[in-house]
Tab-separated table of C-alpha atoms in Angstrom:
chain	number	residue	atom	x	y	z
Q	67	MET	CA	102.833	48.004	38.877
Q	68	PRO	CA	100.953	48.967	42.052
Q	69	THR	CA	97.172	48.835	42.025
Q	70	PHE	CA	95.350	51.982	43.120
Q	71	PRO	CA	91.797	52.028	44.537
Q	72	ALA	CA	89.258	53.163	41.912
Q	73	PRO	CA	88.977	56.890	42.887
Q	74	VAL	CA	92.763	57.337	42.723
Q	75	ALA	CA	93.102	55.170	39.616
Q	76	ASP	CA	90.585	57.458	37.873
Q	77	PHE	CA	92.512	60.535	39.064
Q	78	VAL	CA	95.766	59.123	37.644
Q	79	ALA	CA	94.156	58.197	34.323
Q	80	GLN	CA	92.649	61.654	33.897
Q	81	ASN	CA	95.759	63.666	34.793
Q	82	LYS	CA	98.875	61.675	33.895
Q	83	LEU	CA	100.710	62.955	30.837
Q	84	SER	CA	101.515	60.765	27.857
Q	85	GLY	CA	104.728	58.826	28.528
Q	86	GLU	CA	104.876	59.974	32.176
Q	87	THR	CA	105.690	57.317	34.779
Q	88	ASP	CA	103.527	56.975	37.880
Q	89	LYS	CA	106.491	58.030	40.042
Q	90	SER	CA	107.047	61.206	38.041
Q	91	PHE	CA	103.318	61.867	38.037
Q	92	PHE	CA	103.037	61.784	41.830
Q	93	MET	CA	106.097	63.988	42.233
Q	94	ARG	CA	104.333	66.434	39.910
Q	95	VAL	CA	101.141	66.134	41.957
Q	96	VAL	CA	102.837	67.317	45.154
Q	97	SER	CA	104.536	70.153	43.235
Q	98	ARG	CA	101.377	71.603	41.654
Q	99	PRO	CA	98.967	73.183	44.208
Q	100	LYS	CA	95.778	72.721	42.163
Q	101	LEU	CA	96.595	69.142	41.178
Q	102	CYS	CA	97.590	68.278	44.727
Q	103	GLU	CA	94.392	69.786	46.125
Q	104	ASP	CA	92.342	67.606	43.771
Q	105	PHE	CA	94.289	64.560	44.962
Q	106	LEU	CA	93.866	65.460	48.644
Q	107	LYS	CA	90.117	65.902	48.205
Q	108	ILE	CA	89.999	62.266	47.058
Q	109	ILE	CA	92.095	61.205	50.052
Q	110	PHE	CA	89.784	63.031	52.479
Q	111	GLN	CA	86.622	61.683	50.846
Q	112	ASN	CA	87.779	58.048	50.850
Q	113	PRO	CA	89.324	57.353	54.279
Q	114	ARG	CA	89.006	53.576	53.970
Q	115	ASP	CA	91.338	53.635	50.936
Q	116	ASN	CA	94.064	55.537	52.798
Q	117	ARG	CA	96.352	52.641	53.616
Q	118	ALA	CA	95.991	51.025	50.166
Q	119	VAL	CA	96.786	54.307	48.377
Q	120	PHE	CA	99.803	54.865	50.607
Q	121	LYS	CA	101.188	51.385	49.907
Q	122	ALA	CA	100.685	51.814	46.158
Q	123	VAL	CA	102.397	55.218	46.092
Q	124	ARG	CA	105.206	54.075	48.381
Q	125	ALA	CA	105.943	51.143	46.050
Q	126	LEU	CA	106.739	53.613	43.254
Q	127	PHE	CA	109.821	54.887	45.080
Q	128	LYS	CA	112.596	52.325	45.360
Q	129	THR	CA	115.174	53.996	47.592
Q	130	SER	CA	114.853	55.523	51.049
Q	131	ALA	CA	116.027	58.872	49.683
Q	132	GLU	CA	113.257	58.885	47.032
Q	133	LYS	CA	110.598	57.918	49.574
Q	134	LEU	CA	111.698	60.609	52.019
Q	135	ARG	CA	111.789	63.247	49.294
Q	136	PHE	CA	108.196	62.457	48.310
Q	137	LEU	CA	106.928	62.175	51.905
Q	138	ASN	CA	108.547	65.463	52.948
Q	139	LYS	CA	106.900	67.273	50.058
Q	140	TYR	CA	103.581	65.518	50.653
Q	141	ASN	CA	103.596	66.367	54.371
Q	142	GLU	CA	104.244	70.001	53.525
Q	143	VAL	CA	101.348	70.346	51.077
Q	144	TYR	CA	99.062	68.228	53.247
Q	145	GLY	CA	99.664	70.506	56.246
Q	146	LYS	CA	98.719	73.568	54.202
Q	147	TYR	CA	95.594	71.879	52.844
Q	148	PHE	CA	94.438	70.660	56.263
Q	149	SER	CA	94.919	74.168	57.663
Q	150	LYS	CA	92.549	75.463	54.968
Q	151	VAL	CA	90.009	72.765	55.830
Q	152	TRP	CA	90.364	73.647	59.518
Q	153	LYS	CA	89.731	77.349	58.905
Q	154	LYS	CA	86.601	76.613	56.839
Q	155	ALA	CA	85.099	74.227	59.428
Q	156	LYS	CA	81.825	75.511	60.906
Q	157	ALA	CA	81.248	72.787	63.526
Q	158	PRO	CA	83.446	70.318	65.466
Q	159	GLU	CA	81.933	67.432	63.480
Q	160	ASP	CA	83.455	68.893	60.286
Q	161	VAL	CA	86.974	68.104	61.517
Q	162	VAL	CA	86.311	65.176	63.888
Q	163	LYS	CA	84.934	63.277	60.891
Q	164	LEU	CA	88.375	63.648	59.289
Q	165	ARG	CA	90.464	62.584	62.274
Q	166	PRO	CA	89.923	61.852	65.983
Q	167	ASN	CA	93.283	62.920	67.421
Q	168	LEU	CA	92.687	66.669	67.594
Q	169	THR	CA	94.085	68.553	70.586
Q	170	PRO	CA	91.568	69.870	73.142
Q	171	TRP	CA	93.055	73.377	73.086
Q	172	ALA	CA	92.724	73.568	69.297
Q	173	LEU	CA	89.051	72.523	69.352
Q	174	GLU	CA	88.246	74.781	72.298
Q	175	GLY	CA	90.131	77.677	70.726
Q	176	LYS	CA	88.139	77.399	67.505
Q	177	PHE	CA	84.695	76.337	68.747
Q	178	GLY	CA	84.621	77.485	72.382
Q	179	ASP	CA	82.570	75.286	74.733
Q	180	PHE	CA	82.069	72.652	72.072
Q	181	SER	CA	79.734	69.669	71.956
Q	182	LEU	CA	79.331	66.722	69.612
Q	183	GLY	CA	75.989	65.104	68.834
Q	184	THR	CA	72.636	65.871	70.456
Q	185	VAL	CA	70.948	65.195	73.789
Q	186	PRO	CA	68.264	62.450	73.486
Q	187	LYS	CA	64.697	63.685	73.942
Q	188	GLU	CA	64.308	61.605	77.131
Q	189	PHE	CA	66.565	64.116	78.902
Q	190	GLY	CA	64.729	67.224	77.677
Q	191	SER	CA	66.808	70.227	76.657
Q	192	THR	CA	70.590	70.477	76.813
Q	193	ALA	CA	70.195	72.631	79.940
Q	194	ASP	CA	68.011	69.908	81.508
Q	195	PHE	CA	70.667	67.308	80.719
Q	196	TYR	CA	73.370	69.452	82.345
Q	197	ALA	CA	71.156	69.735	85.438
Q	198	PHE	CA	70.946	65.938	85.463
Q	199	VAL	CA	74.754	65.689	85.159
Q	200	HIS	CA	75.127	68.169	88.036
Q	201	ALA	CA	72.870	66.014	90.229
Q	202	VAL	CA	74.882	62.860	89.459
Q	203	ARG	CA	78.180	64.668	90.000
Q	204	ASN	CA	76.954	65.802	93.431
Q	205	SER	CA	75.470	62.436	94.437
Q	206	SER	CA	76.703	60.512	97.459
Q	207	ALA	CA	77.996	57.838	95.070
Q	208	MET	CA	80.290	60.364	93.386
Q	209	LYS	CA	81.369	61.921	96.680
Q	210	ASN	CA	82.322	58.480	97.998
Q	211	TYR	CA	84.112	57.680	94.736
Q	212	LYS	CA	86.228	60.847	94.972
Q	213	GLN	CA	87.076	60.100	98.596
Q	214	ILE	CA	88.195	56.551	97.796
Q	215	LYS	CA	90.288	57.717	94.823
Q	216	ARG	CA	91.877	60.420	97.009
Q	217	LEU	CA	92.837	57.831	99.610
Q	218	GLU	CA	94.269	55.567	96.910
Q	219	ALA	CA	97.323	57.836	96.880
Q	220	HIS	CA	97.721	57.379	100.659
Q	221	PRO	CA	97.957	53.624	101.404
Q	222	LYS	CA	98.271	53.986	105.186
Q	223	GLU	CA	95.111	56.095	105.417
Q	224	LEU	CA	93.360	53.785	102.966
Q	225	LYS	CA	94.156	50.740	105.126
Q	226	ALA	CA	92.994	52.536	108.254
Q	227	THR	CA	89.688	53.481	106.600
Q	228	TYR	CA	88.760	50.282	104.718
Q	229	ALA	CA	89.377	46.766	106.017
Q	230	ALA	CA	89.566	45.345	102.477
Q	231	PHE	CA	93.007	46.933	102.032
Q	232	ARG	CA	94.607	45.863	105.321
Q	233	LYS	CA	96.075	42.533	104.209
Q	234	ILE	CA	96.747	43.091	100.512
Q	235	ASP	CA	100.036	43.531	98.684
Q	236	PHE	CA	99.801	47.002	97.108
Q	237	GLY	CA	102.367	45.897	94.525
Q	238	SER	CA	99.918	43.284	93.221
Q	239	ILE	CA	97.559	44.745	90.608
Q	240	GLY	CA	95.198	41.802	91.026
Q	241	GLN	CA	94.884	42.189	94.805
Q	242	LYS	CA	94.529	45.945	94.587
Q	243	LYS	CA	91.858	45.649	91.873
Q	244	LYS	CA	89.858	43.173	93.961
Q	245	ALA	CA	89.964	45.385	97.064
Q	246	LEU	CA	89.121	48.570	95.130
Q	247	THR	CA	86.204	46.855	93.403
Q	248	GLU	CA	84.828	45.615	96.717
Q	249	VAL	CA	85.022	49.026	98.381
Q	250	LEU	CA	83.717	50.978	95.368
Q	251	LEU	CA	80.710	48.694	95.000
Q	252	GLN	CA	80.015	48.874	98.726
Q	253	LYS	CA	80.251	52.669	98.968
Q	254	CYS	CA	79.095	53.744	95.482
Q	255	GLY	CA	77.087	50.873	94.044
Q	256	ARG	CA	73.683	51.484	95.609
Q	257	PRO	CA	71.181	52.630	92.926
Q	258	PHE	CA	69.654	56.071	93.361
Q	259	LYS	CA	67.046	58.251	91.681
Q	260	VAL	CA	67.508	61.609	90.013
Q	261	THR	CA	64.432	63.757	89.377
Q	262	MET	CA	64.917	66.479	86.783
Q	263	ALA	CA	62.346	68.626	84.952
Q	264	GLY	CA	59.557	66.254	85.893
Q	265	ARG	CA	61.483	63.181	84.738
Q	266	VAL	CA	62.726	60.385	86.994
Q	267	PHE	CA	65.890	58.405	86.243
Q	268	GLN	CA	67.269	55.298	87.931
Q	269	VAL	CA	71.040	55.685	88.217
Q	270	ARG	CA	73.659	53.139	89.261
Q	271	PHE	CA	77.437	53.430	89.550
Q	272	LEU	CA	79.395	50.965	87.394
Q	273	CYS	CA	82.722	50.006	88.880
Q	274	ASN	CA	85.998	50.242	86.976
Q	275	PRO	CA	88.608	50.504	89.739
Q	276	PHE	CA	91.489	51.830	87.634
Q	277	SER	CA	89.648	54.323	85.422
Q	278	HIS	CA	89.960	58.063	86.075
Q	279	LYS	CA	86.393	58.614	84.911
Q	280	ALA	CA	83.146	57.610	86.596
Q	281	VAL	CA	80.590	55.529	84.682
Q	282	PHE	CA	76.884	55.176	85.482
Q	283	SER	CA	73.985	53.218	84.027
Q	284	VAL	CA	70.853	55.337	83.554
Q	285	ALA	CA	67.322	54.016	83.005
Q	286	THR	CA	64.263	56.109	82.146
Q	287	THR	CA	60.743	55.364	83.363
Q	288	GLU	CA	59.955	54.235	79.797
Q	289	GLY	CA	62.660	51.585	79.978
Q	290	LYS	CA	65.284	53.260	77.756
Q	291	LYS	CA	68.831	52.528	78.949
Q	292	TYR	CA	71.870	54.773	78.687
Q	293	ILE	CA	75.469	54.888	79.881
Q	294	LEU	CA	76.841	58.134	81.332
Q	295	LYS	CA	80.628	58.671	81.403
Q	296	MET	CA	82.051	61.707	83.149
Q	297	LEU	CA	84.908	63.160	85.103
Q	298	PRO	CA	84.183	63.541	88.808
Q	299	TYR	CA	85.661	67.053	88.651
Q	300	ASN	CA	83.970	70.203	87.416
Q	301	PHE	CA	85.742	72.220	84.704
Q	302	VAL	CA	82.788	74.386	83.691
Q	303	LYS	CA	84.436	77.433	85.253
Q	304	VAL	CA	88.171	77.616	84.590
Q	305	THR	CA	89.656	79.994	87.167
Q	306	SER	CA	93.377	79.651	86.409
Q	307	ASP	CA	95.898	78.336	83.916
Q	308	ARG	CA	96.595	75.453	86.300
Q	309	VAL	CA	92.944	74.338	86.192
Q	310	ARG	CA	92.949	74.660	82.398
Q	311	LYS	CA	96.076	72.489	82.155
Q	312	GLU	CA	94.557	69.933	84.547
Q	313	HIS	CA	91.560	69.645	82.236
Q	314	GLU	CA	93.720	69.398	79.108
Q	315	ASN	CA	95.983	66.783	80.703
Q	316	MET	CA	93.001	64.685	81.762
Q	317	ALA	CA	91.632	64.960	78.218
Q	318	LEU	CA	94.939	63.696	76.801
Q	319	ARG	CA	95.090	60.761	79.220
Q	320	GLY	CA	94.481	57.324	77.783
Q	321	ASP	CA	90.825	56.230	77.958
Q	322	SER	CA	89.663	59.756	78.812
Q	323	THR	CA	86.093	60.888	78.211
Q	324	TYR	CA	87.437	63.353	75.622
Q	325	ALA	CA	89.660	60.916	73.704
Q	326	ASP	CA	87.025	58.186	73.709
Q	327	ALA	CA	84.294	60.564	72.497
Q	328	LEU	CA	86.401	61.871	69.600
Q	329	LEU	CA	87.325	58.346	68.499
Q	330	GLU	CA	83.732	57.194	68.780
Q	331	PHE	CA	82.249	60.174	66.964
Q	332	TYR	CA	84.917	59.787	64.266
Q	333	LEU	CA	83.683	56.233	63.650
Q	334	LYS	CA	80.025	57.241	63.942
Q	335	LEU	CA	80.375	60.171	61.517
Q	336	ASN	CA	82.028	57.798	59.038
Q	337	GLN	CA	79.125	55.347	59.450
Q	338	CYS	CA	81.267	52.575	60.896
Q	339	PRO	CA	79.096	49.620	62.049
Q	340	HIS	CA	81.423	49.021	65.010
Q	341	ALA	CA	80.942	52.541	66.428
Q	342	PRO	CA	79.419	52.797	69.916
Q	343	LEU	CA	75.959	54.343	70.179
Q	344	ILE	CA	77.343	57.623	71.482
Q	345	CYS	CA	74.702	60.356	71.594
Q	346	PHE	CA	76.367	63.440	73.053
Q	347	TYR	CA	79.636	64.826	74.396
Q	348	ASN	CA	80.449	68.211	75.941
Q	349	PHE	CA	83.976	69.409	76.657
Q	350	LYS	CA	83.466	71.760	79.618
Q	351	GLN	CA	81.070	69.408	81.360
Q	352	GLU	CA	83.461	66.577	80.360
Q	353	VAL	CA	80.564	64.190	79.970
Q	354	ALA	CA	79.473	61.668	77.341
Q	355	LEU	CA	76.141	59.869	76.969
Q	356	TYR	CA	75.590	56.548	75.187
Q	357	GLU	CA	72.511	54.545	74.279
Q	358	VAL	CA	72.742	50.892	75.312
Q	359	ALA	CA	72.770	48.621	72.240
Q	360	LYS	CA	70.567	45.550	71.902
Q	361	SER	CA	73.225	42.882	72.066
Q	362	THR	CA	74.685	39.740	73.551
Q	363	PRO	CA	78.115	39.386	75.198
Q	364	CYS	CA	81.091	39.267	72.864
Q	365	VAL	CA	83.066	36.027	72.931
Q	366	LEU	CA	86.782	36.059	72.134
Q	367	LYS	CA	88.197	32.764	70.865
Q	368	ASN	CA	91.604	33.480	72.349
Q	369	LYS	CA	91.194	34.230	76.044
Q	370	LYS	CA	94.780	35.389	76.194
Q	371	ALA	CA	95.195	38.847	74.581
Q	372	ASP	CA	98.384	37.976	72.695
Q	373	VAL	CA	99.570	39.676	69.493
Q	374	ARG	CA	97.868	37.098	67.269
Q	375	ALA	CA	94.524	37.600	69.026
Q	376	MET	CA	94.856	41.392	68.868
Q	377	TYR	CA	95.735	41.272	65.166
Q	378	ASP	CA	92.894	38.900	64.268
Q	379	PHE	CA	90.356	40.903	66.253
Q	380	ASN	CA	91.312	44.164	64.558
Q	381	VAL	CA	91.515	42.943	60.963
Q	382	LYS	CA	88.553	40.537	61.147
Q	383	ARG	CA	86.112	41.370	63.942
Q	384	VAL	CA	86.312	45.183	63.713
Q	385	ALA	CA	87.660	45.422	60.181
Q	386	ASP	CA	85.854	48.635	59.248
Q	387	ALA	CA	87.191	50.504	62.281
Q	388	ASN	CA	90.658	49.262	61.365
Q	389	ALA	CA	90.167	50.385	57.751
Q	390	LEU	CA	89.405	53.850	59.147
Q	391	GLY	CA	92.772	53.874	60.924
Q	392	VAL	CA	91.601	52.914	64.422
Q	393	TYR	CA	93.653	50.197	66.122
Q	394	ILE	CA	92.102	48.648	69.239
Q	395	ASN	CA	94.722	47.890	71.882
Q	396	ASP	CA	92.614	46.926	74.905
Q	397	VAL	CA	91.201	43.724	73.413
Q	398	VAL	CA	89.149	42.187	76.225
Q	399	ALA	CA	85.619	40.813	75.836
Q	400	ASP	CA	84.067	43.337	78.259
Q	401	ASN	CA	84.853	46.193	75.847
Q	402	PHE	CA	82.656	44.802	73.054
Q	403	VAL	CA	79.201	43.343	72.439
Q	404	GLN	CA	77.750	41.236	69.651
Q	405	THR	CA	74.872	42.798	67.687
Q	406	ALA	CA	72.912	41.877	64.563
Q	407	ARG	CA	75.428	43.969	62.572
Q	408	GLY	CA	78.471	42.310	64.102
Q	409	VAL	CA	80.802	43.418	66.877
Q	410	LYS	CA	80.099	46.818	68.385
Q	411	ILE	CA	82.633	48.659	70.524
Q	412	ILE	CA	81.347	49.840	73.915
Q	413	ASP	CA	84.682	50.984	75.376
Q	414	ILE	CA	87.247	52.171	72.835
Q	415	GLY	CA	89.765	53.494	75.373
Q	416	HIS	CA	93.521	53.241	74.653
Q	417	ALA	CA	93.012	52.890	70.878
Q	418	SER	CA	95.588	54.236	68.407
Q	419	PHE	CA	94.912	56.196	65.226
Q	420	TYR	CA	97.084	55.931	62.132
Q	421	MET	CA	96.373	57.147	58.605
Q	422	PRO	CA	99.613	57.291	56.590
Q	423	LEU	CA	98.297	59.841	54.068
Q	424	MET	CA	96.793	62.014	56.816
Q	425	PRO	CA	99.903	62.916	58.831
Q	426	ASP	CA	99.782	64.877	62.059
Q	427	VAL	CA	99.602	68.664	61.960
Q	428	PRO	CA	101.650	70.532	64.609
Q	429	GLY	CA	99.432	72.417	67.045
Q	430	LEU	CA	96.230	70.709	65.923
Q	431	THR	CA	96.829	67.000	66.490
Q	432	CYS	CA	98.410	64.709	69.059
Q	433	HIS	CA	99.095	61.033	69.676
Q	434	LEU	CA	96.258	59.362	71.562
Q	435	GLY	CA	97.074	58.206	75.066
Q	436	ASN	CA	97.464	54.476	75.650
Q	437	LEU	CA	97.817	53.129	79.192
Q	438	CYS	CA	96.780	49.498	78.681
Q	439	GLY	CA	100.325	48.196	78.161
Q	440	LYS	CA	99.788	46.962	74.589
Q	441	ASP	CA	100.287	48.867	71.339
Q	442	LEU	CA	99.135	46.920	68.293
Q	443	PHE	CA	100.189	49.550	65.775
Q	444	SER	CA	103.805	49.597	66.998
Q	445	LEU	CA	103.946	45.807	66.832
Q	446	LEU	CA	102.487	45.723	63.324
Q	447	ALA	CA	104.770	48.474	62.057
Q	448	GLU	CA	107.861	46.894	63.616
Q	449	TYR	CA	107.215	43.605	61.834
Q	450	ASP	CA	105.946	45.218	58.621
Q	451	LEU	CA	102.459	43.730	59.023
Q	452	LEU	CA	100.490	46.910	58.276
């Protein structure tokens, strides 16, 4: 007999009829609205048990036809229940805590210009922080960054403008990365000051040559350190459907400010020790702010990011994030740091989300973008390692 986690085991013991098999009981659960709602409340309240409950329930059904019959019914009642939860939600955190793969148009449609978290006191009010973001977005570093990224689509003009590109093979990712890094650091890497509402911040561009977002380190006069991630483009005023779709498409891109922030707040709201120290995210500004953790560099035993290394890292080094359905695909040491509480994620981009008893809901959820070339979840599912 399958073993259920304690909350579900208690639910079964309290509601199963005398002589009723577990398989018949769970078919009755998904056929009775009140009983099913009680079961789904347990599922929502215990996200770390999701995979274990799914495996235990799945084991009750021996044939593919039986499994599909149960899953079809479960998906139907789950969709109705999640829609009720969605309608009752008062703040974005109410639903982001449940799942991180919500569509930007659904969140914007329900909450308008939505934010997650709060602006740290060092930046003053939210309006002050937006003024700071505006200053960074209009800095010479950002203007140079946008110019270089524009030329990246025009190799001949890029070669004519920057000597670093004149002798490289544009088909070589390594050579292109080296040249881009050199030029970005040269043109964008000089530190600069931003003065806002009587506060002075030291700001420095951090180079990631293949990212579509710009990242800056920010230091206050008191010595507090933050990381600012933002799009170089302004979507505060949407003037056409094309601009709206551009924003939505950038949000859905792998490693986007939007996707990263939702994943990170999902972990933070569920008190995951591996969650980044994300403070604030705003959709229209398309900006996220992080506190820098006290840490040392993360060391990976396997330098090569093969399947074994990816699997071990997920199930051992960031086990709680994995228990919450987050699968890290871009397993390189630079994306993590070592803290007193273990490994902390500092760049979650390209992660996957999978909770078998929290299926996707049409119109409200999407698959998270993944551009890093590795997909741990697909590999695990293909070889039945989940």
